[in-house]
Amino acid sequence: ALLVAPRFLLLDEPMNGLDALAAERVEGLLRRFTHAGGGVLFVSHDAALVARLCDRRISTNEFTREDVLDSLIIRRGGAS
């Protein structure tokens, strides 16, 4: 997926099923990707991973679907 130089990645449980070494490599790859200006949105149940990698998070326990959609619309479209 990274060979075509995407600007954004959407990942679902990217570390699921990986051994420790592979997970460490993927984490490093994601860090390099974001430091180079790429964006990543991923789903994870691993709170420690989220704490290490994410500068923002949305928890389905804290928001309704409508809250999330309203937030995304405001950020993308600007304040109205």
mmCIF file with all atom_site columns, C-alpha atoms in Angstrom:
data_model
loop_
_atom_site.group_PDB
_atom_site.id
_atom_site.type_symbol
_atom_site.label_atom_id
_atom_site.label_alt_id
_atom_site.label_comp_id
_atom_site.label_asym_id
_atom_site.label_entity_id
_atom_site.label_seq_id
_atom_site.pdbx_PDB_ins_code
_atom_site.Cartn_x
_atom_site.Cartn_y
_atom_site.Cartn_z
_atom_site.occupancy
_atom_site.B_iso_or_equiv
_atom_site.pdbx_formal_charge
_atom_site.auth_seq_id
_atom_site.auth_comp_id
_atom_site.auth_asym_id
_atom_site.auth_atom_id
_atom_site.pdbx_PDB_model_num
ATOM 1  C CA . ALA A 1 1  ? 0.000   0.000   0.000  1.00 0.00 ? 1  ALA A CA 1
ATOM 2  C CA . LEU A 1 2  ? 2.877   2.384   0.659  1.00 0.00 ? 2  LEU A CA 1
ATOM 3  C CA . LEU A 1 3  ? 4.486   1.860   -2.755 1.00 0.00 ? 3  LEU A CA 1
ATOM 4  C CA . VAL A 1 4  ? 2.015   4.248   -4.384 1.00 0.00 ? 4  VAL A CA 1
ATOM 5  C CA . ALA A 1 5  ? 2.894   6.994   -1.833 1.00 0.00 ? 5  ALA A CA 1
ATOM 6  C CA . PRO A 1 6  ? -0.535  7.560   -0.267 1.00 0.00 ? 6  PRO A CA 1
ATOM 7  C CA . ARG A 1 7  ? -1.193  10.653  1.813  1.00 0.00 ? 7  ARG A CA 1
ATOM 8  C CA . PHE A 1 8  ? -3.584  8.859   4.159  1.00 0.00 ? 8  PHE A CA 1
ATOM 9  C CA . LEU A 1 9  ? -3.950  5.344   5.575  1.00 0.00 ? 9  LEU A CA 1
ATOM 10 C CA . LEU A 1 10 ? -7.095  3.772   7.015  1.00 0.00 ? 10 LEU A CA 1
ATOM 11 C CA . LEU A 1 11 ? -6.188  0.727   9.132  1.00 0.00 ? 11 LEU A CA 1
ATOM 12 C CA . ASP A 1 12 ? -8.344  -1.681  11.121 1.00 0.00 ? 12 ASP A CA 1
ATOM 13 C CA . GLU A 1 13 ? -6.466  -3.317  14.026 1.00 0.00 ? 13 GLU A CA 1
ATOM 14 C CA . PRO A 1 14 ? -3.071  -2.946  12.291 1.00 0.00 ? 14 PRO A CA 1
ATOM 15 C CA . MET A 1 15 ? -1.143  -4.864  14.972 1.00 0.00 ? 15 MET A CA 1
ATOM 16 C CA . ASN A 1 16 ? -3.639  -7.693  15.413 1.00 0.00 ? 16 ASN A CA 1
ATOM 17 C CA . GLY A 1 17 ? -1.968  -11.075 14.950 1.00 0.00 ? 17 GLY A CA 1
ATOM 18 C CA . LEU A 1 18 ? 1.574   -9.691  14.668 1.00 0.00 ? 18 LEU A CA 1
ATOM 19 C CA . ASP A 1 19 ? 4.442   -10.940 16.801 1.00 0.00 ? 19 ASP A CA 1
ATOM 20 C CA . ALA A 1 20 ? 6.335   -8.385  18.904 1.00 0.00 ? 20 ALA A CA 1
ATOM 21 C CA . LEU A 1 21 ? 9.069   -7.772  16.315 1.00 0.00 ? 21 LEU A CA 1
ATOM 22 C CA . ALA A 1 22 ? 6.631   -7.279  13.436 1.00 0.00 ? 22 ALA A CA 1
ATOM 23 C CA . ALA A 1 23 ? 4.443   -4.971  15.557 1.00 0.00 ? 23 ALA A CA 1
ATOM 24 C CA . GLU A 1 24 ? 7.509   -2.891  16.442 1.00 0.00 ? 24 GLU A CA 1
ATOM 25 C CA . ARG A 1 25 ? 8.393   -2.574  12.758 1.00 0.00 ? 25 ARG A CA 1
ATOM 26 C CA . VAL A 1 26 ? 4.861   -1.545  11.793 1.00 0.00 ? 26 VAL A CA 1
ATOM 27 C CA . GLU A 1 27 ? 4.807   1.009   14.611 1.00 0.00 ? 27 GLU A CA 1
ATOM 28 C CA . GLY A 1 28 ? 8.079   2.478   13.344 1.00 0.00 ? 28 GLY A CA 1
ATOM 29 C CA . LEU A 1 29 ? 6.741   2.575   9.808  1.00 0.00 ? 29 LEU A CA 1
ATOM 30 C CA . LEU A 1 30 ? 3.613   4.427   10.970 1.00 0.00 ? 30 LEU A CA 1
ATOM 31 C CA . ARG A 1 31 ? 5.709   6.925   12.924 1.00 0.00 ? 31 ARG A CA 1
ATOM 32 C CA . ARG A 1 32 ? 7.914   7.638   9.889  1.00 0.00 ? 32 ARG A CA 1
ATOM 33 C CA . PHE A 1 33 ? 4.839   7.954   7.681  1.00 0.00 ? 33 PHE A CA 1
ATOM 34 C CA . THR A 1 34 ? 3.186   10.525  9.964  1.00 0.00 ? 34 THR A CA 1
ATOM 35 C CA . HIS A 1 35 ? 6.422   12.450  10.570 1.00 0.00 ? 35 HIS A CA 1
ATOM 36 C CA . ALA A 1 36 ? 6.707   12.774  6.779  1.00 0.00 ? 36 ALA A CA 1
ATOM 37 C CA . GLY A 1 37 ? 3.253   14.384  6.685  1.00 0.00 ? 37 GLY A CA 1
ATOM 38 C CA . GLY A 1 38 ? 1.007   11.362  6.124  1.00 0.00 ? 38 GLY A CA 1
ATOM 39 C CA . GLY A 1 39 ? -2.245  10.894  7.966  1.00 0.00 ? 39 GLY A CA 1
ATOM 40 C CA . VAL A 1 40 ? -3.429  7.722   9.667  1.00 0.00 ? 40 VAL A CA 1
ATOM 41 C CA . LEU A 1 41 ? -6.823  6.749   11.012 1.00 0.00 ? 41 LEU A CA 1
ATOM 42 C CA . PHE A 1 42 ? -6.898  3.387   12.697 1.00 0.00 ? 42 PHE A CA 1
ATOM 43 C CA . VAL A 1 43 ? -9.204  1.299   14.824 1.00 0.00 ? 43 VAL A CA 1
ATOM 44 C CA . SER A 1 44 ? -7.721  -0.496  17.813 1.00 0.00 ? 44 SER A CA 1
ATOM 45 C CA . HIS A 1 45 ? -8.809  -2.033  21.086 1.00 0.00 ? 45 HIS A CA 1
ATOM 46 C CA . ASP A 1 46 ? -5.210  -1.797  22.356 1.00 0.00 ? 46 ASP A CA 1
ATOM 47 C CA . ALA A 1 47 ? -5.218  1.215   24.706 1.00 0.00 ? 47 ALA A CA 1
ATOM 48 C CA . ALA A 1 48 ? -1.426  1.145   25.132 1.00 0.00 ? 48 ALA A CA 1
ATOM 49 C CA . LEU A 1 49 ? -0.917  1.285   21.365 1.00 0.00 ? 49 LEU A CA 1
ATOM 50 C CA . VAL A 1 50 ? -3.351  4.168   21.044 1.00 0.00 ? 50 VAL A CA 1
ATOM 51 C CA . ALA A 1 51 ? -1.561  6.047   23.840 1.00 0.00 ? 51 ALA A CA 1
ATOM 52 C CA . ARG A 1 52 ? 1.823   5.561   22.121 1.00 0.00 ? 52 ARG A CA 1
ATOM 53 C CA . LEU A 1 53 ? 0.832   6.441   18.563 1.00 0.00 ? 53 LEU A CA 1
ATOM 54 C CA . CYS A 1 54 ? -2.139  8.773   18.576 1.00 0.00 ? 54 CYS A CA 1
ATOM 55 C CA . ASP A 1 55 ? -2.308  12.489  19.131 1.00 0.00 ? 55 ASP A CA 1
ATOM 56 C CA . ARG A 1 56 ? -6.131  12.360  18.972 1.00 0.00 ? 56 ARG A CA 1
ATOM 57 C CA . ARG A 1 57 ? -8.628  9.615   19.702 1.00 0.00 ? 57 ARG A CA 1
ATOM 58 C CA . ILE A 1 58 ? -12.338 8.988   19.506 1.00 0.00 ? 58 ILE A CA 1
ATOM 59 C CA . SER A 1 59 ? -13.808 6.407   21.819 1.00 0.00 ? 59 SER A CA 1
ATOM 60 C CA . THR A 1 60 ? -17.150 4.895   20.924 1.00 0.00 ? 60 THR A CA 1
ATOM 61 C CA . ASN A 1 61 ? -17.902 4.862   24.648 1.00 0.00 ? 61 ASN A CA 1
ATOM 62 C CA . GLU A 1 62 ? -17.710 8.643   24.863 1.00 0.00 ? 62 GLU A CA 1
ATOM 63 C CA . PHE A 1 63 ? -19.498 9.901   21.755 1.00 0.00 ? 63 PHE A CA 1
ATOM 64 C CA . THR A 1 64 ? -22.547 9.144   19.716 1.00 0.00 ? 64 THR A CA 1
ATOM 65 C CA . ARG A 1 65 ? -22.252 8.666   15.972 1.00 0.00 ? 65 ARG A CA 1
ATOM 66 C CA . GLU A 1 66 ? -23.880 12.065  15.469 1.00 0.00 ? 66 GLU A CA 1
ATOM 67 C CA . ASP A 1 67 ? -21.294 13.785  17.721 1.00 0.00 ? 67 ASP A CA 1
ATOM 68 C CA . VAL A 1 68 ? -18.459 12.359  15.632 1.00 0.00 ? 68 VAL A CA 1
ATOM 69 C CA . LEU A 1 69 ? -20.081 13.283  12.316 1.00 0.00 ? 69 LEU A CA 1
ATOM 70 C CA . ASP A 1 70 ? -20.824 16.826  13.525 1.00 0.00 ? 70 ASP A CA 1
ATOM 71 C CA . SER A 1 71 ? -17.199 17.223  14.626 1.00 0.00 ? 71 SER A CA 1
ATOM 72 C CA . LEU A 1 72 ? -15.841 16.009  11.294 1.00 0.00 ? 72 LEU A CA 1
ATOM 73 C CA . ILE A 1 73 ? -18.187 18.257  9.320  1.00 0.00 ? 73 ILE A CA 1
ATOM 74 C CA . ILE A 1 74 ? -17.180 21.312  11.366 1.00 0.00 ? 74 ILE A CA 1
ATOM 75 C CA . ARG A 1 75 ? -13.457 20.599  10.953 1.00 0.00 ? 75 ARG A CA 1
ATOM 76 C CA . ARG A 1 76 ? -13.660 19.965  7.233  1.00 0.00 ? 76 ARG A CA 1
ATOM 77 C CA . GLY A 1 77 ? -16.110 22.712  6.331  1.00 0.00 ? 77 GLY A CA 1
ATOM 78 C CA . GLY A 1 78 ? -14.954 25.310  8.811  1.00 0.00 ? 78 GLY A CA 1
ATOM 79 C CA . ALA A 1 79 ? -17.066 27.135  11.357 1.00 0.00 ? 79 ALA A CA 1
ATOM 80 C CA . SER A 1 80 ? -20.443 28.269  10.131 1.00 0.00 ? 80 SER A CA 1
#
